[in-house]
Short mmCIF file of C-alpha atoms and ligand atoms in Angstrom, two decimals:
data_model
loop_
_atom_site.label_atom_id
_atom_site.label_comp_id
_atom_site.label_asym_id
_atom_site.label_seq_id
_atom_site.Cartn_x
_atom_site.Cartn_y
_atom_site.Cartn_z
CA UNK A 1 -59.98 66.52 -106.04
CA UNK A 2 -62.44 68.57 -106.76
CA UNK A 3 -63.77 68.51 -103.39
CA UNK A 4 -63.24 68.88 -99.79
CA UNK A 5 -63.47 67.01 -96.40
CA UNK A 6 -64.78 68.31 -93.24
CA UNK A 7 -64.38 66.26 -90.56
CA UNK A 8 -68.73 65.67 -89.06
CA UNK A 9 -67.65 62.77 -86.63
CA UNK A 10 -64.37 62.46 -84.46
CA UNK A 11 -62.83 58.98 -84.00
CA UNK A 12 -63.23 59.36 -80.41
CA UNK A 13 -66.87 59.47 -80.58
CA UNK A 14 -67.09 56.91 -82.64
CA UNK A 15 -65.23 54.79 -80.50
CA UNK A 16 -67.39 55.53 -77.51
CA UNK A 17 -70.89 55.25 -79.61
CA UNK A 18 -69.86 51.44 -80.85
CA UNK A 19 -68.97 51.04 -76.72
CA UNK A 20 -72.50 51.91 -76.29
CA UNK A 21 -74.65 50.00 -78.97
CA UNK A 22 -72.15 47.01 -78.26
CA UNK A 23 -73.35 47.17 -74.92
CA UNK A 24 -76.72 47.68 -75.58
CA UNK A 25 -76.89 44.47 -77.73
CA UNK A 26 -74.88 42.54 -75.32
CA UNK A 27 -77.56 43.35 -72.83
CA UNK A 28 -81.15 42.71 -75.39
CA UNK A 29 -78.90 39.07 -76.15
CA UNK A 30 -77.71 38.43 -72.78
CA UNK A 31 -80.18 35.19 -72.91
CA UNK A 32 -79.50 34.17 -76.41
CA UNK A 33 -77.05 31.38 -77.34
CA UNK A 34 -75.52 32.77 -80.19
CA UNK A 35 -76.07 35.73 -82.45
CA UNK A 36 -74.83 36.41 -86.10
CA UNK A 37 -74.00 39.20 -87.26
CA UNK A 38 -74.28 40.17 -90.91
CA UNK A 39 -72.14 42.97 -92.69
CA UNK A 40 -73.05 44.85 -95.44
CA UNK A 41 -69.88 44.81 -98.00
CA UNK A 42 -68.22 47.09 -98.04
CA UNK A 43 -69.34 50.15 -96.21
CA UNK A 44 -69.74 47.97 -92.86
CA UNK A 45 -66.58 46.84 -92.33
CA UNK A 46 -64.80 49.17 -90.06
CA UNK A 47 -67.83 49.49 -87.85
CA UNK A 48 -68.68 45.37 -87.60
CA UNK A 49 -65.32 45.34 -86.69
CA UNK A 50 -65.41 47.38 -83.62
CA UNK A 51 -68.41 46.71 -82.84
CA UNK A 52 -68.40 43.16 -82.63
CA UNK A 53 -65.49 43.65 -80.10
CA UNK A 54 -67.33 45.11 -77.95
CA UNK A 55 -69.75 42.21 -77.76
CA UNK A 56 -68.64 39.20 -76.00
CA UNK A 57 -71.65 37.15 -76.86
CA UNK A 58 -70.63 33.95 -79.15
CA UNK A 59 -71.02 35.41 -82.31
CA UNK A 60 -70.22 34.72 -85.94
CA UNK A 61 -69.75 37.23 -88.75
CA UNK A 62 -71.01 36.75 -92.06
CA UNK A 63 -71.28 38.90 -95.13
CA UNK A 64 -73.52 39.95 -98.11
CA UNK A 65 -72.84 42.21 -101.30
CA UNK A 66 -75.52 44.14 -102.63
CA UNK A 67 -75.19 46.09 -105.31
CA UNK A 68 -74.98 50.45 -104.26
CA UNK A 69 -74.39 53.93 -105.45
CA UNK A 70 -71.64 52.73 -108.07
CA UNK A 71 -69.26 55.90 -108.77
CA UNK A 72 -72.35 58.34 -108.02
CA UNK A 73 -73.85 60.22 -105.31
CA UNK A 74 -77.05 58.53 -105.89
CA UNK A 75 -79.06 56.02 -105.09
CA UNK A 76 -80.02 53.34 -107.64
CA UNK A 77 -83.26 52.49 -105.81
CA UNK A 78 -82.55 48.76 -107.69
CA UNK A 79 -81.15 46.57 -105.14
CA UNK A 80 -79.39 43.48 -106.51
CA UNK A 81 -77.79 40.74 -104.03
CA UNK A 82 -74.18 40.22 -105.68
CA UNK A 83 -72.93 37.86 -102.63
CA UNK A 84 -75.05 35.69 -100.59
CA UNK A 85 -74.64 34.61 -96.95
CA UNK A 86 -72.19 31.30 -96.24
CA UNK A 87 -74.48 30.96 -93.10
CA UNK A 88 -77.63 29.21 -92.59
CA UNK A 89 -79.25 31.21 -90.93
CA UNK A 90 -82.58 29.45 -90.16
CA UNK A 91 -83.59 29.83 -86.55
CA UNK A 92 -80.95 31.83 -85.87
CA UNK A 93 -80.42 35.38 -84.11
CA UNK A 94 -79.40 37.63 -86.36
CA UNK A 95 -78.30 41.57 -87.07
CA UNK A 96 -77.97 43.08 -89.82
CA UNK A 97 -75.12 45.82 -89.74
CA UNK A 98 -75.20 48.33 -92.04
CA UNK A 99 -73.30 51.74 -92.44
CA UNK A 100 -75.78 54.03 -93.00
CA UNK A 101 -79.18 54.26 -93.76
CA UNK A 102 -80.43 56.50 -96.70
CA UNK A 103 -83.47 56.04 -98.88
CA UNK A 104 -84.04 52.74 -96.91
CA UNK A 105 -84.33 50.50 -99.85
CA UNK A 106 -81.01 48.58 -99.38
CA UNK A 107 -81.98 47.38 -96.04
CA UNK A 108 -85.91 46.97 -97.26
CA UNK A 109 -84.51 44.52 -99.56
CA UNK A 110 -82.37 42.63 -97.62
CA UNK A 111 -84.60 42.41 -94.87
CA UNK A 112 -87.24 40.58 -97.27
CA UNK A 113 -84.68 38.83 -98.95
CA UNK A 114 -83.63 37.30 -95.16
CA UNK A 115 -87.10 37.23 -93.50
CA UNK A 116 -87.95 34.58 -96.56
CA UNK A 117 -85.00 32.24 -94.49
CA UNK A 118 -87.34 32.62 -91.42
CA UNK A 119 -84.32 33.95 -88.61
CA UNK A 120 -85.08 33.46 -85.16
CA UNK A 121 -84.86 37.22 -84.78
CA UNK A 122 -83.87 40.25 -87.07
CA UNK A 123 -82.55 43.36 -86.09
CA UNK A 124 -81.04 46.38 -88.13
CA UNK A 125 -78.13 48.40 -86.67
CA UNK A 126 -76.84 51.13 -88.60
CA UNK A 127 -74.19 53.70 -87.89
CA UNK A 128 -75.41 56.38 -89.49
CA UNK A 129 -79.18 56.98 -90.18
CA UNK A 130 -80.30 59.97 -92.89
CA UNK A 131 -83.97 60.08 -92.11
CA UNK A 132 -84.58 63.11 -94.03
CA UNK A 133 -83.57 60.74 -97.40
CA UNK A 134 -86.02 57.94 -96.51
CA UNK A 135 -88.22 56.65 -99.32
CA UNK A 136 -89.32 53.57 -97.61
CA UNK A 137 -89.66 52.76 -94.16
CA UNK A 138 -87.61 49.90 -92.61
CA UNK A 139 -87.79 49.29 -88.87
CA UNK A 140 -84.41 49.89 -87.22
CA UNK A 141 -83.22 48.58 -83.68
CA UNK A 142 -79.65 50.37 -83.31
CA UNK A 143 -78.92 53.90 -84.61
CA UNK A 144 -75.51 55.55 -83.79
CA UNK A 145 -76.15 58.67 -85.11
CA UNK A 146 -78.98 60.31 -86.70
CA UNK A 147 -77.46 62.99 -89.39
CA UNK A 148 -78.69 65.67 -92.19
CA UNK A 149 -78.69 64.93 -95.92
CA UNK A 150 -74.76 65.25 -96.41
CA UNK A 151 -72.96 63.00 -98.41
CA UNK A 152 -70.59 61.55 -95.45
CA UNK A 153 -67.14 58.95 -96.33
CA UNK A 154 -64.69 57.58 -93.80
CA UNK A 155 -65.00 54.78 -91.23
CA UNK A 156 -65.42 52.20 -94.43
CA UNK A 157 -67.87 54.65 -95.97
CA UNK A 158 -66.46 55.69 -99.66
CA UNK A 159 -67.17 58.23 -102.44
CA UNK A 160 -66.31 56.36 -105.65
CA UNK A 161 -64.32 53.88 -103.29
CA UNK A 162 -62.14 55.86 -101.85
CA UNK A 163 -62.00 57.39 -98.05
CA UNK A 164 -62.85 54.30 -96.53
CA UNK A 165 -59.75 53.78 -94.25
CA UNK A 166 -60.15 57.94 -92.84
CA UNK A 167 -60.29 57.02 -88.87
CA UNK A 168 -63.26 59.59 -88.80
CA UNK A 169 -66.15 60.31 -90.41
CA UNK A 170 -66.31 63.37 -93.02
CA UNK A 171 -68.56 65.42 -95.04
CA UNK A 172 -67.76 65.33 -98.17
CA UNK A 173 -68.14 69.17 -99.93
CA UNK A 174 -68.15 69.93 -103.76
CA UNK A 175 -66.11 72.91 -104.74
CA UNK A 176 -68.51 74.62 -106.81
CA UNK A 177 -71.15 73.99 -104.09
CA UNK A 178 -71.62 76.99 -101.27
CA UNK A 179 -72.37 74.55 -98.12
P1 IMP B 201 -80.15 53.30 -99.33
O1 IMP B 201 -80.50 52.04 -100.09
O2 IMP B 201 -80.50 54.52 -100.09
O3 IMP B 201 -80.67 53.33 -97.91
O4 IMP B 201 -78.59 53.39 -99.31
C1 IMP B 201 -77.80 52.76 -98.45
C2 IMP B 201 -76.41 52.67 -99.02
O5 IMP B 201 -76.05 53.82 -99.78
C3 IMP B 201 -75.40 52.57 -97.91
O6 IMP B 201 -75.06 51.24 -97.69
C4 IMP B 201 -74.22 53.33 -98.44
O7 IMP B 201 -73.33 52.42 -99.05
C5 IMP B 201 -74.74 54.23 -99.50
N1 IMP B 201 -74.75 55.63 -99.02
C6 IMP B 201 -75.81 56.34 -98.58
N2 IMP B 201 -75.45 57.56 -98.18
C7 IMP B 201 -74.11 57.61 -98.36
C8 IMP B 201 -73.13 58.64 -98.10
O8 IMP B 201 -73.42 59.74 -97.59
N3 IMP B 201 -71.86 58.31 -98.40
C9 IMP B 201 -71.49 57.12 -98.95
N4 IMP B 201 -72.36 56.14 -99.19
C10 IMP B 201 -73.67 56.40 -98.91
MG1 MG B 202 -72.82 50.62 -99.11
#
């Protein structure tokens, strides 16, 4: 590899942040029938999975692909839907769970592309937010942790794929690079 890991975010604290924004949203839904939650694929998965087991609202779980960085470190900025919802999700409560939030225009997108179904409710919750990256501005509801302009993996976040199964989250730091 011609890079490192450091670890930036300790399983514990994860664990303990996706207690709290669980119970936060179990709390702004405790009068709501039935929420869906919607994963981002893949980055999402590890974190929709503990968090929605910390809800224990009714909930279903549904996912989208849209396309992302590919192999690089870089945005694309063009946002292409690859997998649509099974749900209908007309009239429905829904949340969008992402794993991080960079330039914003992933979530942009897919917050128009939903909105257009006409949802009951949208929210965004995102694991990690990079605001310092943001290009366009997307309201967000849940944040677990607001963090520089590092180029994280672990906790179903990947470089080039891999990573995703690390229990933690890391930075990830080029060889050749001095930070
Ligand atoms: P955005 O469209 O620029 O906001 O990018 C969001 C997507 O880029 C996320 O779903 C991630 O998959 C990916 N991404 C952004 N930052 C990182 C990172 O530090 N590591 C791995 N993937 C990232
Ligand atoms: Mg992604």
């Amino acid at each position: 590899m011609d890079y490192t890991i450091e670890e930036l975010i300790s399983a514990e604290s994860l664990a303990s942040k996706v207690k709290e924004i669980g119970t936060q949203i179990e709390k702004d839904y405790s009068n709501t029938d039935e929420i869906i939650l919607i994963g981002l694929l893949r980055g999402s998965t590890v974190f929709l999975a503990d968090l929605a087991r910390e809800i224990t609202l009714d909930a279903k779980i549904d996912f989208m692909v849209v396309s992302s960085y590919g192999n690089s470190m870089n945005s694309s900025r063009e946002v292409k839907i690859k997998k649509d919802l099974e749900e209908d999700i007309s009239g429905k409560h829904i949340i969008i769970v992402e794993d991080i939030i960079d330039t914003g225009y992933t979530l942009e997108k897919v917050r128009e592309y939903l909105l257009l179904r006409e949802p009951a409710s949208l929210k965004i919750c995102t694991l990690l937010d990079k605001p310092e990256r943001r290009e366009v501005e997307v309201p967000v509801d849940y944040t677990g942790y607001t963090i520089p302009d590092v180029f994280v993996i672990g906790y179903g976040i990947d470089y080039a794929q891999r990573h995703r199964n690390l229990p933690y989250i890391g930075k990830v730091i080029m060889k050749e690079s001095k930070s």
